[in-house]
């Protein structure tokens, strides 16, 4: 299995702390279960609006492309 962390766009310090904790929990759970963890923050920066759709909390087309390429690259290793 694979778990991919996709960072949520956030400008509040409190939200960042919650997101960082959530990411850490996902990573730790992945390691415990022997599941591959892929950190989407390697390609998606939380403060770059172009990575996110104009409405809602979804990625933009470019953001999804970046995540897809990261997954493919990670699986090749």
mmCIF file with all atom_site columns, C-alpha atoms in Angstrom:
data_model
loop_
_atom_site.group_PDB
_atom_site.id
_atom_site.type_symbol
_atom_site.label_atom_id
_atom_site.label_alt_id
_atom_site.label_comp_id
_atom_site.label_asym_id
_atom_site.label_entity_id
_atom_site.label_seq_id
_atom_site.pdbx_PDB_ins_code
_atom_site.Cartn_x
_atom_site.Cartn_y
_atom_site.Cartn_z
_atom_site.occupancy
_atom_site.B_iso_or_equiv
_atom_site.pdbx_formal_charge
_atom_site.auth_seq_id
_atom_site.auth_comp_id
_atom_site.auth_asym_id
_atom_site.auth_atom_id
_atom_site.pdbx_PDB_model_num
ATOM 1  C CA . UNK A 1 1  ? 0.000   0.000  0.000   1.00 0.00 ? 1  UNK A CA 1
ATOM 2  C CA . UNK A 1 2  ? 0.863   3.643  -0.343  1.00 0.00 ? 2  UNK A CA 1
ATOM 3  C CA . UNK A 1 3  ? -0.119  6.705  1.653   1.00 0.00 ? 3  UNK A CA 1
ATOM 4  C CA . UNK A 1 4  ? 0.380   10.104 0.043   1.00 0.00 ? 4  UNK A CA 1
ATOM 5  C CA . UNK A 1 5  ? 0.249   13.206 2.209   1.00 0.00 ? 5  UNK A CA 1
ATOM 6  C CA . UNK A 1 6  ? -1.234  16.138 0.290   1.00 0.00 ? 6  UNK A CA 1
ATOM 7  C CA . UNK A 1 7  ? -0.710  19.394 2.166   1.00 0.00 ? 7  UNK A CA 1
ATOM 8  C CA . UNK A 1 8  ? -3.689  21.650 2.685   1.00 0.00 ? 8  UNK A CA 1
ATOM 9  C CA . UNK A 1 9  ? -3.357  25.302 1.749   1.00 0.00 ? 9  UNK A CA 1
ATOM 10 C CA . UNK A 1 10 ? -3.080  27.257 4.955   1.00 0.00 ? 10 UNK A CA 1
ATOM 11 C CA . UNK A 1 11 ? -2.083  30.679 6.139   1.00 0.00 ? 11 UNK A CA 1
ATOM 12 C CA . UNK A 1 12 ? -2.818  30.273 9.840   1.00 0.00 ? 12 UNK A CA 1
ATOM 13 C CA . UNK A 1 13 ? -0.108  29.077 12.213  1.00 0.00 ? 13 UNK A CA 1
ATOM 14 C CA . UNK A 1 14 ? -2.666  26.956 14.087  1.00 0.00 ? 14 UNK A CA 1
ATOM 15 C CA . UNK A 1 15 ? -3.686  25.207 10.853  1.00 0.00 ? 15 UNK A CA 1
ATOM 16 C CA . UNK A 1 16 ? -0.042  24.599 9.972   1.00 0.00 ? 16 UNK A CA 1
ATOM 17 C CA . UNK A 1 17 ? 0.574   22.981 13.349  1.00 0.00 ? 17 UNK A CA 1
ATOM 18 C CA . UNK A 1 18 ? -2.461  20.708 12.908  1.00 0.00 ? 18 UNK A CA 1
ATOM 19 C CA . UNK A 1 19 ? -1.381  19.785 9.384   1.00 0.00 ? 19 UNK A CA 1
ATOM 20 C CA . UNK A 1 20 ? 2.175   19.041 10.544  1.00 0.00 ? 20 UNK A CA 1
ATOM 21 C CA . UNK A 1 21 ? 0.833   16.804 13.320  1.00 0.00 ? 21 UNK A CA 1
ATOM 22 C CA . UNK A 1 22 ? -1.483  15.012 10.878  1.00 0.00 ? 22 UNK A CA 1
ATOM 23 C CA . UNK A 1 23 ? 1.427   14.441 8.477   1.00 0.00 ? 23 UNK A CA 1
ATOM 24 C CA . UNK A 1 24 ? 3.587   13.056 11.290  1.00 0.00 ? 24 UNK A CA 1
ATOM 25 C CA . UNK A 1 25 ? 0.787   10.704 12.373  1.00 0.00 ? 25 UNK A CA 1
ATOM 26 C CA . UNK A 1 26 ? 0.357   9.458  8.797   1.00 0.00 ? 26 UNK A CA 1
ATOM 27 C CA . UNK A 1 27 ? 4.086   8.898  8.449   1.00 0.00 ? 27 UNK A CA 1
ATOM 28 C CA . UNK A 1 28 ? 4.355   7.051  11.758  1.00 0.00 ? 28 UNK A CA 1
ATOM 29 C CA . UNK A 1 29 ? 1.316   4.884  10.990  1.00 0.00 ? 29 UNK A CA 1
ATOM 30 C CA . UNK A 1 30 ? 2.729   4.087  7.553   1.00 0.00 ? 30 UNK A CA 1
ATOM 31 C CA . UNK A 1 31 ? 6.056   3.014  9.032   1.00 0.00 ? 31 UNK A CA 1
ATOM 32 C CA . UNK A 1 32 ? 4.332   0.912  11.709  1.00 0.00 ? 32 UNK A CA 1
ATOM 33 C CA . UNK A 1 33 ? 2.204   -0.871 9.090   1.00 0.00 ? 33 UNK A CA 1
ATOM 34 C CA . UNK A 1 34 ? 5.023   -1.211 6.559   1.00 0.00 ? 34 UNK A CA 1
ATOM 35 C CA . UNK A 1 35 ? 3.235   1.009  4.042   1.00 0.00 ? 35 UNK A CA 1
ATOM 36 C CA . UNK A 1 36 ? 5.081   3.398  1.745   1.00 0.00 ? 36 UNK A CA 1
ATOM 37 C CA . UNK A 1 37 ? 4.681   7.046  2.784   1.00 0.00 ? 37 UNK A CA 1
ATOM 38 C CA . UNK A 1 38 ? 5.051   9.741  0.140   1.00 0.00 ? 38 UNK A CA 1
ATOM 39 C CA . UNK A 1 39 ? 5.341   13.346 1.325   1.00 0.00 ? 39 UNK A CA 1
ATOM 40 C CA . UNK A 1 40 ? 3.495   15.626 -1.086  1.00 0.00 ? 40 UNK A CA 1
ATOM 41 C CA . UNK A 1 41 ? 5.213   18.656 0.434   1.00 0.00 ? 41 UNK A CA 1
ATOM 42 C CA . UNK A 1 42 ? 8.199   17.751 -1.694  1.00 0.00 ? 42 UNK A CA 1
ATOM 43 C CA . UNK A 1 43 ? 6.294   19.136 -4.699  1.00 0.00 ? 43 UNK A CA 1
ATOM 44 C CA . UNK A 1 44 ? 3.291   21.023 -3.256  1.00 0.00 ? 44 UNK A CA 1
ATOM 45 C CA . UNK A 1 45 ? 4.106   24.160 -1.303  1.00 0.00 ? 45 UNK A CA 1
ATOM 46 C CA . UNK A 1 46 ? 1.291   25.301 1.000   1.00 0.00 ? 46 UNK A CA 1
ATOM 47 C CA . UNK A 1 47 ? 1.719   28.966 0.133   1.00 0.00 ? 47 UNK A CA 1
ATOM 48 C CA . UNK A 1 48 ? 1.681   28.604 -3.681  1.00 0.00 ? 48 UNK A CA 1
ATOM 49 C CA . UNK A 1 49 ? -1.911  29.244 -4.755  1.00 0.00 ? 49 UNK A CA 1
ATOM 50 C CA . UNK A 1 50 ? -1.332  27.812 -8.237  1.00 0.00 ? 50 UNK A CA 1
ATOM 51 C CA . UNK A 1 51 ? -1.067  24.359 -6.636  1.00 0.00 ? 51 UNK A CA 1
ATOM 52 C CA . UNK A 1 52 ? -4.693  24.592 -5.471  1.00 0.00 ? 52 UNK A CA 1
ATOM 53 C CA . UNK A 1 53 ? -8.067  24.914 -7.161  1.00 0.00 ? 53 UNK A CA 1
ATOM 54 C CA . UNK A 1 54 ? -9.675  28.363 -6.996  1.00 0.00 ? 54 UNK A CA 1
ATOM 55 C CA . UNK A 1 55 ? -12.608 26.980 -4.933  1.00 0.00 ? 55 UNK A CA 1
ATOM 56 C CA . UNK A 1 56 ? -12.650 24.310 -2.262  1.00 0.00 ? 56 UNK A CA 1
ATOM 57 C CA . UNK A 1 57 ? -9.721  22.447 -0.811  1.00 0.00 ? 57 UNK A CA 1
ATOM 58 C CA . UNK A 1 58 ? -8.710  20.495 -3.908  1.00 0.00 ? 58 UNK A CA 1
ATOM 59 C CA . UNK A 1 59 ? -5.491  20.657 -5.872  1.00 0.00 ? 59 UNK A CA 1
ATOM 60 C CA . UNK A 1 60 ? -5.365  22.402 -9.241  1.00 0.00 ? 60 UNK A CA 1
ATOM 61 C CA . UNK A 1 61 ? -4.629  20.440 -12.408 1.00 0.00 ? 61 UNK A CA 1
ATOM 62 C CA . UNK A 1 62 ? -0.986  21.436 -12.051 1.00 0.00 ? 62 UNK A CA 1
ATOM 63 C CA . UNK A 1 63 ? -1.002  20.347 -8.404  1.00 0.00 ? 63 UNK A CA 1
ATOM 64 C CA . UNK A 1 64 ? -2.424  16.940 -9.320  1.00 0.00 ? 64 UNK A CA 1
ATOM 65 C CA . UNK A 1 65 ? 0.217   16.551 -12.035 1.00 0.00 ? 65 UNK A CA 1
ATOM 66 C CA . UNK A 1 66 ? 2.949   17.291 -9.509  1.00 0.00 ? 66 UNK A CA 1
ATOM 67 C CA . UNK A 1 67 ? 1.555   14.705 -7.058  1.00 0.00 ? 67 UNK A CA 1
ATOM 68 C CA . UNK A 1 68 ? 1.138   12.098 -9.822  1.00 0.00 ? 68 UNK A CA 1
ATOM 69 C CA . UNK A 1 69 ? 4.728   12.583 -10.968 1.00 0.00 ? 69 UNK A CA 1
ATOM 70 C CA . UNK A 1 70 ? 5.958   12.323 -7.373  1.00 0.00 ? 70 UNK A CA 1
ATOM 71 C CA . UNK A 1 71 ? 4.106   9.028  -6.919  1.00 0.00 ? 71 UNK A CA 1
ATOM 72 C CA . UNK A 1 72 ? 5.495   7.612  -10.174 1.00 0.00 ? 72 UNK A CA 1
ATOM 73 C CA . UNK A 1 73 ? 9.031   8.711  -9.293  1.00 0.00 ? 73 UNK A CA 1
ATOM 74 C CA . UNK A 1 74 ? 8.707   7.218  -5.791  1.00 0.00 ? 74 UNK A CA 1
ATOM 75 C CA . UNK A 1 75 ? 7.482   3.888  -7.155  1.00 0.00 ? 75 UNK A CA 1
ATOM 76 C CA . UNK A 1 76 ? 10.408  3.688  -9.583  1.00 0.00 ? 76 UNK A CA 1
ATOM 77 C CA . UNK A 1 77 ? 12.863  3.710  -6.651  1.00 0.00 ? 77 UNK A CA 1
#
